Amino acid sequence: AANTTTASFTVTVTDNEDPTISGLPTDIIQPTDASACTAVVNWTVPTVNDNCTGATITPDVAPGSTFTLGTTLVTYTATDGSSNVTTGAFLVTVIDNEDPAIAGTPADITQTNDAGSCTADITWTEPTASDNCTVSSFTSDIASGATFGLGANTVTYTATDNSGNTTTTNFT
């Protein structure tokens, strides 16, 4: 009676374990590049680990990219062959610590008093201010064309950028 019955069933193994990210950088704070309002920022690329083979990791911003002034979130996404996903992120903050520049500060001026007066009206070519980012204010404590009394008077110019960096120059 060699009767045989066969039954079959399917065994499905699924991967529900998310990949992990190792070596994710800590937050980065970097000054702007010289004479620029941006910075090229580099870091070591993190790695992906998974219980199965074939996991990949991709950033939304690559190391060596140029970042603008301020804070940018950089996110890495690790995906395995079963579409399990893990993300990790860190911040890149670019700060401006470069002082503004003032050009064209006049040399000291010596002038005799105006006829019939103990004062003199004095004019000069105003200096200019520039910055790697943006000059927010450029002021003088005494304007060109002002009336000066006898003696030495110091004229001071102050340039301030949007990050609060300040430069002063003066002449007598």
Backbone as JSON Lines, residues from 0, in Angstrom:
{"i":0,"aa":"A","n":[0.83,-1.17,0.0],"ca":[0.0,0.0,0.0],"c":[0.88,1.24,0.0]}
{"i":1,"aa":"A","n":[1.56,1.45,-0.88],"ca":[2.52,2.53,-0.98],"c":[1.84,3.87,-1.25]}
{"i":2,"aa":"N","n":[0.89,4.19,-0.52],"ca":[0.2,5.47,-0.67],"c":[1.01,6.55,0.04]}
{"i":3,"aa":"T","n":[1.16,7.7,-0.6],"ca":[1.93,8.8,-0.04],"c":[1.12,10.08,-0.18]}
{"i":4,"aa":"T","n":[1.22,10.86,0.82],"ca":[0.59,12.18,0.76],"c":[1.68,13.22,0.99]}
{"i":5,"aa":"T","n":[1.65,14.25,0.21],"ca":[2.64,15.31,0.34],"c":[1.91,16.61,0.67]}
{"i":6,"aa":"A","n":[2.5,17.35,1.6],"ca":[1.96,18.68,1.93],"c":[3.12,19.66,1.92]}
{"i":7,"aa":"S","n":[2.85,20.84,1.55],"ca":[3.92,21.84,1.55],"c":[3.39,23.13,2.17]}
{"i":8,"aa":"F","n":[4.3,23.9,2.6],"ca":[3.97,25.21,3.14],"c":[5.17,26.12,2.88]}
{"i":9,"aa":"T","n":[4.94,27.39,3.0],"ca":[5.97,28.38,2.71],"c":[6.46,28.98,4.01]}
{"i":10,"aa":"V","n":[7.76,29.05,4.15],"ca":[8.37,29.72,5.28],"c":[8.94,31.05,4.75]}
{"i":11,"aa":"T","n":[8.52,32.14,5.33],"ca":[9.01,33.46,4.9],"c":[9.74,34.1,6.07]}
{"i":12,"aa":"V","n":[10.99,34.43,5.82],"ca":[11.78,35.12,6.83],"c":[11.82,36.59,6.42]}
{"i":13,"aa":"T","n":[11.43,37.45,7.33],"ca":[11.46,38.88,7.04],"c":[12.49,39.56,7.93]}
{"i":14,"aa":"D","n":[13.06,40.59,7.4],"ca":[14.02,41.4,8.16],"c":[13.28,42.63,8.64]}
{"i":15,"aa":"N","n":[13.08,42.72,9.94],"ca":[12.43,43.9,10.48],"c":[13.37,44.68,11.41]}
{"i":16,"aa":"E","n":[14.67,44.39,11.27],"ca":[15.67,45.08,12.09],"c":[16.23,46.25,11.31]}
{"i":17,"aa":"D","n":[16.09,47.45,11.88],"ca":[16.59,48.66,11.23],"c":[18.12,48.65,11.2]}
{"i":18,"aa":"P","n":[18.69,49.22,10.16],"ca":[20.15,49.39,10.14],"c":[20.54,50.43,11.19]}
{"i":19,"aa":"T","n":[21.82,50.45,11.53],"ca":[22.32,51.45,12.48],"c":[23.39,52.3,11.79]}
{"i":20,"aa":"I","n":[23.54,53.5,12.31],"ca":[24.54,54.42,11.77],"c":[25.61,54.6,12.83]}
{"i":21,"aa":"S","n":[26.87,54.41,12.43],"ca":[28.01,54.58,13.34],"c":[28.86,55.75,12.87]}
{"i":22,"aa":"G","n":[29.41,56.47,13.83],"ca":[30.33,57.55,13.5],"c":[29.66,58.81,13.0]}
{"i":23,"aa":"L","n":[28.4,59.03,13.36],"ca":[27.73,60.26,12.96],"c":[28.43,61.43,13.63]}
{"i":24,"aa":"P","n":[28.82,62.45,12.87],"ca":[29.53,63.58,13.47],"c":[28.69,64.29,14.53]}
{"i":25,"aa":"T","n":[29.38,64.89,15.49],"ca":[28.71,65.78,16.43],"c":[28.49,67.11,15.71]}
{"i":26,"aa":"D","n":[27.7,67.98,16.3],"ca":[27.45,69.28,15.68],"c":[28.77,69.99,15.4]}
{"i":27,"aa":"I","n":[28.82,70.66,14.26],"ca":[30.03,71.34,13.8],"c":[29.78,72.84,13.8]}
{"i":28,"aa":"I","n":[30.7,73.59,14.4],"ca":[30.68,75.05,14.33],"c":[31.96,75.47,13.63]}
{"i":29,"aa":"Q","n":[31.79,76.2,12.53],"ca":[32.96,76.58,11.74],"c":[32.84,78.03,11.3]}
{"i":30,"aa":"P","n":[33.95,78.78,11.37],"ca":[33.93,80.17,10.89],"c":[33.87,80.21,9.36]}
{"i":31,"aa":"T","n":[33.42,81.33,8.85],"ca":[33.41,81.52,7.4],"c":[34.83,81.42,6.85]}
{"i":32,"aa":"D","n":[34.93,81.05,5.59],"ca":[36.23,81.06,4.92],"c":[36.66,82.52,4.77]}
{"i":33,"aa":"A","n":[37.96,82.74,4.68],"ca":[38.51,84.1,4.58],"c":[37.87,84.86,3.43]}
{"i":34,"aa":"S","n":[37.41,86.06,3.71],"ca":[36.81,86.97,2.73],"c":[35.54,86.42,2.08]}
{"i":35,"aa":"A","n":[34.91,85.43,2.7],"ca":[33.67,84.86,2.17],"c":[32.61,84.83,3.26]}
{"i":36,"aa":"C","n":[31.36,84.75,2.85],"ca":[30.26,84.65,3.81],"c":[29.74,83.22,3.84]}
{"i":37,"aa":"T","n":[30.58,82.29,3.41],"ca":[30.28,80.87,3.39],"c":[31.49,80.1,3.91]}
{"i":38,"aa":"A","n":[31.31,78.8,4.11],"ca":[32.43,77.95,4.53],"c":[32.28,76.58,3.89]}
{"i":39,"aa":"V","n":[33.39,76.05,3.41],"ca":[33.43,74.66,2.96],"c":[33.67,73.82,4.21]}
{"i":40,"aa":"V","n":[32.76,72.89,4.47],"ca":[32.82,72.1,5.7],"c":[33.0,70.62,5.35]}
{"i":41,"aa":"N","n":[33.98,70.0,5.99],"ca":[34.27,68.59,5.78],"c":[34.05,67.81,7.06]}
{"i":42,"aa":"W","n":[33.74,66.54,6.93],"ca":[33.62,65.63,8.07],"c":[33.81,64.21,7.56]}
{"i":43,"aa":"T","n":[34.03,63.3,8.48],"ca":[34.18,61.89,8.13],"c":[32.8,61.29,7.94]}
{"i":44,"aa":"V","n":[32.62,60.6,6.82],"ca":[31.33,60.0,6.5],"c":[31.05,58.86,7.47]}
{"i":45,"aa":"P","n":[29.86,58.83,8.08],"ca":[29.52,57.72,8.97],"c":[29.32,56.43,8.18]}
{"i":46,"aa":"T","n":[29.25,55.33,8.89],"ca":[29.05,54.03,8.24],"c":[27.71,53.45,8.65]}
{"i":47,"aa":"V","n":[27.24,52.5,7.84],"ca":[25.98,51.82,8.13],"c":[26.3,50.37,8.51]}
{"i":48,"aa":"N","n":[25.58,49.87,9.49],"ca":[25.69,48.48,9.93],"c":[24.3,47.88,9.9]}
{"i":49,"aa":"D","n":[24.23,46.6,9.49],"ca":[22.93,45.94,9.44],"c":[23.11,44.44,9.64]}
{"i":50,"aa":"N","n":[22.04,43.79,10.07],"ca":[22.08,42.35,10.27],"c":[22.12,41.6,8.94]}
{"i":51,"aa":"C","n":[21.71,42.22,7.86],"ca":[21.77,41.62,6.54],"c":[22.69,42.46,5.66]}
{"i":52,"aa":"T","n":[23.09,41.92,4.54],"ca":[23.98,42.66,3.66],"c":[23.19,43.61,2.76]}
{"i":53,"aa":"G","n":[23.89,44.56,2.17],"ca":[23.28,45.43,1.18],"c":[22.75,46.75,1.7]}
{"i":54,"aa":"A","n":[23.02,47.09,2.94],"ca":[22.54,48.37,3.46],"c":[23.36,49.51,2.87]}
{"i":55,"aa":"T","n":[22.7,50.65,2.65],"ca":[23.37,51.82,2.1],"c":[23.11,53.02,3.01]}
{"i":56,"aa":"I","n":[23.98,54.03,2.89],"ca":[23.81,55.27,3.66],"c":[24.01,56.44,2.71]}
{"i":57,"aa":"T","n":[23.1,57.42,2.79],"ca":[23.19,58.58,1.93],"c":[22.93,59.85,2.73]}
{"i":58,"aa":"P","n":[23.71,60.91,2.45],"ca":[23.47,62.19,3.11],"c":[22.59,63.09,2.25]}
{"i":59,"aa":"D","n":[21.94,64.05,2.88],"ca":[21.24,65.06,2.08],"c":[22.19,66.19,1.69]}
{"i":60,"aa":"V","n":[23.33,66.3,2.4],"ca":[24.39,67.25,2.05],"c":[25.71,66.5,2.23]}
{"i":61,"aa":"A","n":[26.56,66.54,1.24],"ca":[27.81,65.78,1.28],"c":[28.92,66.57,1.98]}
{"i":62,"aa":"P","n":[29.87,65.86,2.61],"ca":[31.03,66.56,3.16],"c":[31.77,67.28,2.03]}
{"i":63,"aa":"G","n":[32.35,68.43,2.37],"ca":[33.03,69.24,1.37],"c":[32.11,70.23,0.69]}
{"i":64,"aa":"S","n":[30.84,70.26,1.1],"ca":[29.89,71.2,0.53],"c":[30.12,72.59,1.11]}
{"i":65,"aa":"T","n":[29.62,73.59,0.41],"ca":[29.7,74.97,0.86],"c":[28.42,75.3,1.62]}
{"i":66,"aa":"F","n":[28.58,75.8,2.84],"ca":[27.45,76.15,3.69],"c":[27.4,77.66,3.84]}
{"i":67,"aa":"T","n":[26.18,78.21,3.88],"ca":[26.0,79.64,4.09],"c":[26.02,79.95,5.58]}
{"i":68,"aa":"L","n":[26.13,81.22,5.89],"ca":[26.11,81.69,7.26],"c":[24.83,81.22,7.94]}
{"i":69,"aa":"G","n":[24.95,80.69,9.15],"ca":[23.79,80.19,9.88],"c":[23.9,78.71,10.15]}
{"i":70,"aa":"T","n":[22.77,78.1,10.46],"ca":[22.73,76.69,10.86],"c":[21.98,75.86,9.83]}
{"i":71,"aa":"T","n":[22.58,74.73,9.46],"ca":[21.99,73.8,8.49],"c":[21.94,72.41,9.12]}
{"i":72,"aa":"L","n":[20.8,71.74,8.99],"ca":[20.65,70.37,9.45],"c":[21.14,69.43,8.35]}
{"i":73,"aa":"V","n":[22.07,68.53,8.69],"ca":[22.56,67.52,7.76],"c":[22.02,66.17,8.22]}
{"i":74,"aa":"T","n":[21.34,65.47,7.32],"ca":[20.7,64.2,7.67],"c":[21.29,63.07,6.83]}
{"i":75,"aa":"Y","n":[21.61,61.97,7.5],"ca":[22.03,60.74,6.84],"c":[20.88,59.74,6.95]}
{"i":76,"aa":"T","n":[20.6,59.04,5.85],"ca":[19.56,58.02,5.82],"c":[20.2,56.68,5.48]}
{"i":77,"aa":"A","n":[20.0,55.7,6.38],"ca":[20.5,54.33,6.15],"c":[19.3,53.46,5.8]}
{"i":78,"aa":"T","n":[19.43,52.71,4.69],"ca":[18.35,51.85,4.21],"c":[18.92,50.46,3.94]}
{"i":79,"aa":"D","n":[18.22,49.44,4.43],"ca":[18.69,48.08,4.14],"c":[17.86,47.48,3.0]}
{"i":80,"aa":"G","n":[18.2,46.25,2.61],"ca":[17.55,45.58,1.49],"c":[16.07,45.3,1.72]}
{"i":81,"aa":"S","n":[15.62,45.36,2.95],"ca":[14.2,45.13,3.26],"c":[13.45,46.44,3.45]}
{"i":82,"aa":"S","n":[14.07,47.52,3.06],"ca":[13.49,48.87,3.16],"c":[13.31,49.35,4.59]}
{"i":83,"aa":"N","n":[14.07,48.78,5.52],"ca":[14.09,49.32,6.87],"c":[14.99,50.56,6.84]}
{"i":84,"aa":"V","n":[14.58,51.61,7.55],"ca":[15.27,52.89,7.45],"c":[15.6,53.43,8.83]}
{"i":85,"aa":"T","n":[16.8,54.01,8.93],"ca":[17.22,54.74,10.12],"c":[17.79,56.07,9.65]}
{"i":86,"aa":"T","n":[17.52,57.14,10.39],"ca":[18.11,58.42,10.06],"c":[18.91,58.93,11.26]}
{"i":87,"aa":"G","n":[19.89,59.72,10.96],"ca":[20.7,60.4,11.97],"c":[21.03,61.78,11.44]}
{"i":88,"aa":"A","n":[21.18,62.74,12.34],"ca":[21.41,64.1,11.88],"c":[22.36,64.83,12.82]}
{"i":89,"aa":"F","n":[22.95,65.88,12.3],"ca":[23.77,66.8,13.08],"c":[23.65,68.18,12.46]}
{"i":90,"aa":"L","n":[24.08,69.19,13.19],"ca":[23.99,70.57,12.73],"c":[25.35,71.09,12.29]}
{"i":91,"aa":"V","n":[25.36,71.85,11.21],"ca":[26.53,72.59,10.78],"c":[26.19,74.07,10.94]}
{"i":92,"aa":"T","n":[26.94,74.75,11.79],"ca":[26.71,76.18,12.03],"c":[27.92,76.95,11.54]}
{"i":93,"aa":"V","n":[27.69,77.85,10.6],"ca":[28.74,78.7,10.06],"c":[28.59,80.06,10.71]}
{"i":94,"aa":"I","n":[29.67,80.52,11.35],"ca":[29.66,81.8,12.04],"c":[30.62,82.77,11.35]}
{"i":95,"aa":"D","n":[30.3,84.04,11.46],"ca":[31.16,85.09,10.9],"c":[31.93,85.71,12.05]}
{"i":96,"aa":"N","n":[33.22,85.5,12.09],"ca":[34.04,86.17,13.11],"c":[35.11,87.06,12.46]}
{"i":97,"aa":"E","n":[34.87,87.4,11.2],"ca":[35.79,88.28,10.46],"c":[35.32,89.73,10.61]}
{"i":98,"aa":"D","n":[36.2,90.58,11.1],"ca":[35.85,91.99,11.3],"c":[35.67,92.7,9.96]}
{"i":99,"aa":"P","n":[34.81,93.72,9.94],"ca":[34.7,94.53,8.73],"c":[36.03,95.25,8.46]}
{"i":100,"aa":"A","n":[36.19,95.73,7.25],"ca":[37.39,96.5,6.88],"c":[36.96,97.92,6.58]}
{"i":101,"aa":"I","n":[37.81,98.86,6.97],"ca":[37.59,100.27,6.66],"c":[38.76,100.73,5.79]}
{"i":102,"aa":"A","n":[38.43,101.3,4.64],"ca":[39.46,101.77,3.7],"c":[39.32,103.27,3.49]}
{"i":103,"aa":"G","n":[40.43,103.91,3.26],"ca":[40.41,105.32,2.91],"c":[40.32,106.27,4.08]}
{"i":104,"aa":"T","n":[40.79,105.82,5.26],"ca":[40.79,106.74,6.41],"c":[41.73,107.9,6.1]}
{"i":105,"aa":"P","n":[41.24,109.14,6.24],"ca":[42.1,110.28,5.93],"c":[43.32,110.33,6.85]}
{"i":106,"aa":"A","n":[44.38,110.91,6.34],"ca":[45.55,111.2,7.18],"c":[45.16,112.35,8.11]}
{"i":107,"aa":"D","n":[45.91,112.52,9.18],"ca":[45.63,113.63,10.1],"c":[45.62,114.94,9.32]}
{"i":108,"aa":"I","n":[44.73,115.84,9.7],"ca":[44.54,117.11,9.0],"c":[44.95,118.25,9.93]}
{"i":109,"aa":"T","n":[45.77,119.16,9.43],"ca":[46.1,120.39,10.15],"c":[45.6,121.54,9.31]}
{"i":110,"aa":"Q","n":[44.79,122.41,9.93],"ca":[44.21,123.51,9.18],"c":[44.14,124.73,10.09]}
{"i":111,"aa":"T","n":[44.39,125.9,9.5],"ca":[44.26,127.13,10.28],"c":[42.79,127.48,10.43]}
{"i":112,"aa":"N","n":[42.51,128.3,11.42],"ca":[41.13,128.7,11.67],"c":[40.6,129.56,10.51]}
{"i":113,"aa":"D","n":[39.27,129.55,10.39],"ca":[38.63,130.36,9.35],"c":[38.81,131.83,9.72]}
{"i":114,"aa":"A","n":[38.9,132.7,8.74],"ca":[39.11,134.14,8.96],"c":[38.02,134.7,9.87]}
{"i":115,"aa":"G","n":[38.44,135.41,10.88],"ca":[37.51,136.06,11.79],"c":[36.86,135.1,12.77]}
{"i":116,"aa":"S","n":[37.39,133.89,12.94],"ca":[36.75,132.9,13.81],"c":[37.82,132.09,14.53]}
{"i":117,"aa":"C","n":[37.43,131.5,15.63],"ca":[38.32,130.56,16.34],"c":[37.98,129.12,15.97]}
{"i":118,"aa":"T","n":[37.32,128.93,14.85],"ca":[36.92,127.59,14.4],"c":[37.32,127.41,12.95]}
{"i":119,"aa":"A","n":[37.16,126.2,12.48],"ca":[37.41,125.92,11.06],"c":[36.42,124.86,10.61]}
{"i":120,"aa":"D","n":[35.82,125.1,9.44],"ca":[34.98,124.08,8.81],"c":[35.9,123.19,8.0]}
{"i":121,"aa":"I","n":[35.87,121.9,8.3],"ca":[36.82,120.98,7.67],"c":[36.06,119.86,6.97]}
{"i":122,"aa":"T","n":[36.43,119.61,5.73],"ca":[35.83,118.51,4.96],"c":[36.92,117.53,4.56]}
{"i":123,"aa":"W","n":[36.51,116.3,4.36],"ca":[37.43,115.25,3.92],"c":[36.63,114.21,3.15]}
{"i":124,"aa":"T","n":[37.33,113.39,2.43],"ca":[36.68,112.28,1.72],"c":[36.4,111.18,2.74]}
{"i":125,"aa":"E","n":[35.14,110.79,2.82],"ca":[34.73,109.77,3.8],"c":[35.36,108.42,3.45]}
{"i":126,"aa":"P","n":[35.81,107.68,4.46],"ca":[36.27,106.32,4.2],"c":[35.08,105.41,3.87]}
{"i":127,"aa":"T","n":[35.38,104.19,3.46],"ca":[34.33,103.22,3.14],"c":[34.53,101.96,3.99]}
{"i":128,"aa":"A","n":[33.45,101.23,4.16],"ca":[33.51,99.98,4.93],"c":[33.03,98.83,4.07]}
{"i":129,"aa":"S","n":[33.65,97.68,4.27],"ca":[33.24,96.46,3.57],"c":[33.36,95.29,4.54]}
{"i":130,"aa":"D","n":[32.72,94.2,4.2],"ca":[32.76,93.02,5.08],"c":[32.59,91.77,4.22]}
{"i":131,"aa":"N","n":[33.05,90.65,4.74],"ca":[32.88,89.38,4.04],"c":[31.41,88.99,3.94]}
{"i":132,"aa":"C","n":[30.58,89.46,4.86],"ca":[29.14,89.21,4.8],"c":[28.43,90.54,4.53]}
{"i":133,"aa":"T","n":[27.93,91.19,5.54],"ca":[27.2,92.44,5.32],"c":[27.53,93.44,6.42]}
{"i":134,"aa":"V","n":[27.84,94.66,6.04],"ca":[28.03,95.75,7.0],"c":[26.64,96.2,7.43]}
{"i":135,"aa":"S","n":[26.38,96.16,8.73],"ca":[25.06,96.59,9.22],"c":[25.04,98.07,9.57]}
{"i":136,"aa":"S","n":[26.19,98.61,9.98],"ca":[26.23,100.05,10.26],"c":[27.66,100.56,10.05]}
{"i":137,"aa":"F","n":[27.73,101.79,9.59],"ca":[29.01,102.47,9.41],"c":[28.78,103.91,9.84]}
{"i":138,"aa":"T","n":[29.35,104.28,10.96],"ca":[29.06,105.59,11.55],"c":[30.34,106.36,11.84]}
{"i":139,"aa":"S","n":[30.16,107.66,11.98],"ca":[31.24,108.55,12.37],"c":[30.74,109.42,13.51]}
{"i":140,"aa":"D","n":[31.6,109.71,14.47],"ca":[31.17,110.58,15.55],"c":[31.17,112.05,15.14]}
{"i":141,"aa":"I","n":[31.87,112.4,14.05],"ca":[31.89,113.76,13.51],"c":[31.84,113.64,11.98]}
{"i":142,"aa":"A","n":[30.93,114.36,11.37],"ca":[30.77,114.27,9.92],"c":[31.7,115.22,9.19]}
{"i":143,"aa":"S","n":[32.05,114.84,7.96],"ca":[32.83,115.73,7.1],"c":[32.05,117.03,6.92]}
{"i":144,"aa":"G","n":[32.76,118.15,6.97],"ca":[32.13,119.46,6.85],"c":[31.79,120.08,8.19]}
{"i":145,"aa":"A","n":[32.1,119.38,9.27],"ca":[31.79,119.89,10.61],"c":[32.68,121.07,10.97]}
{"i":146,"aa":"T","n":[32.23,121.84,11.94],"ca":[32.99,122.96,12.45],"c":[33.78,122.49,13.67]}
{"i":147,"aa":"F","n":[35.09,122.74,13.65],"ca":[35.98,122.31,14.72],"c":[36.51,123.52,15.47]}
{"i":148,"aa":"G","n":[36.62,123.38,16.79],"ca":[37.26,124.41,17.6],"c":[38.77,124.23,17.57]}
{"i":149,"aa":"L","n":[39.48,125.2,18.17],"ca":[40.94,125.12,18.22],"c":[41.38,123.86,18.95]}
{"i":150,"aa":"G","n":[42.5,123.32,18.56],"ca":[43.07,122.15,19.23],"c":[42.87,120.88,18.43]}
{"i":151,"aa":"A","n":[43.31,119.79,19.01],"ca":[43.23,118.48,18.35],"c":[41.86,117.86,18.61]}
{"i":152,"aa":"N","n":[41.26,117.35,17.56],"ca":[39.97,116.67,17.63],"c":[40.11,115.32,16.93]}
{"i":153,"aa":"T","n":[39.66,114.27,17.57],"ca":[39.74,112.94,16.97],"c":[38.41,112.59,16.33]}
{"i":154,"aa":"V","n":[38.46,112.16,15.08],"ca":[37.28,111.71,14.35],"c":[37.36,110.19,14.29]}
{"i":155,"aa":"T","n":[36.31,109.51,14.73],"ca":[36.31,108.05,14.78],"c":[35.2,107.49,13.89]}
{"i":156,"aa":"Y","n":[35.56,106.52,13.07],"ca":[34.59,105.77,12.25],"c":[34.49,104.37,12.82]}
{"i":157,"aa":"T","n":[33.27,103.84,12.86],"ca":[33.03,102.49,13.37],"c":[32.19,101.72,12.37]}
{"i":158,"aa":"A","n":[32.68,100.56,11.98],"ca":[31.94,99.66,11.08],"c":[31.56,98.42,11.88]}
{"i":159,"aa":"T","n":[30.3,98.01,11.77],"ca":[29.8,96.81,12.45],"c":[29.09,95.94,11.42]}
{"i":160,"aa":"D","n":[29.34,94.62,11.49],"ca":[28.65,93.74,10.56],"c":[27.44,93.09,11.24]}
{"i":161,"aa":"N","n":[26.69,92.3,10.48],"ca":[25.47,91.69,11.01],"c":[25.73,90.69,12.13]}
{"i":162,"aa":"S","n":[26.97,90.23,12.26],"ca":[27.31,89.29,13.33],"c":[27.85,89.99,14.57]}
{"i":163,"aa":"G","n":[27.9,91.31,14.54],"ca":[28.37,92.07,15.7],"c":[29.87,92.3,15.73]}
{"i":164,"aa":"N","n":[30.58,91.92,14.69],"ca":[32.02,92.19,14.62],"c":[32.21,93.68,14.3]}
{"i":165,"aa":"T","n":[33.17,94.3,14.96],"ca":[33.34,95.75,14.86],"c":[34.8,96.12,14.56]}
{"i":166,"aa":"T","n":[34.96,97.14,13.74],"ca":[36.27,97.73,13.46],"c":[36.13,99.24,13.61]}
{"i":167,"aa":"T","n":[37.16,99.85,14.2],"ca":[37.18,101.31,14.28],"c":[38.47,101.84,13.69]}
{"i":168,"aa":"T","n":[38.4,103.06,13.22],"ca":[39.58,103.77,12.73],"c":[39.38,105.24,13.1]}
{"i":169,"aa":"N","n":[40.49,105.95,13.19],"ca":[40.34,107.38,13.5],"c":[41.49,108.17,12.92]}
{"i":170,"aa":"F","n":[41.27,109.48,12.9],"ca":[42.3,110.42,12.51],"c":[42.08,111.68,13.32]}
{"i":171,"aa":"T","n":[43.07,112.56,13.34],"ca":[42.99,113.8,14.11],"c":[42.92,114.97,13.18]}
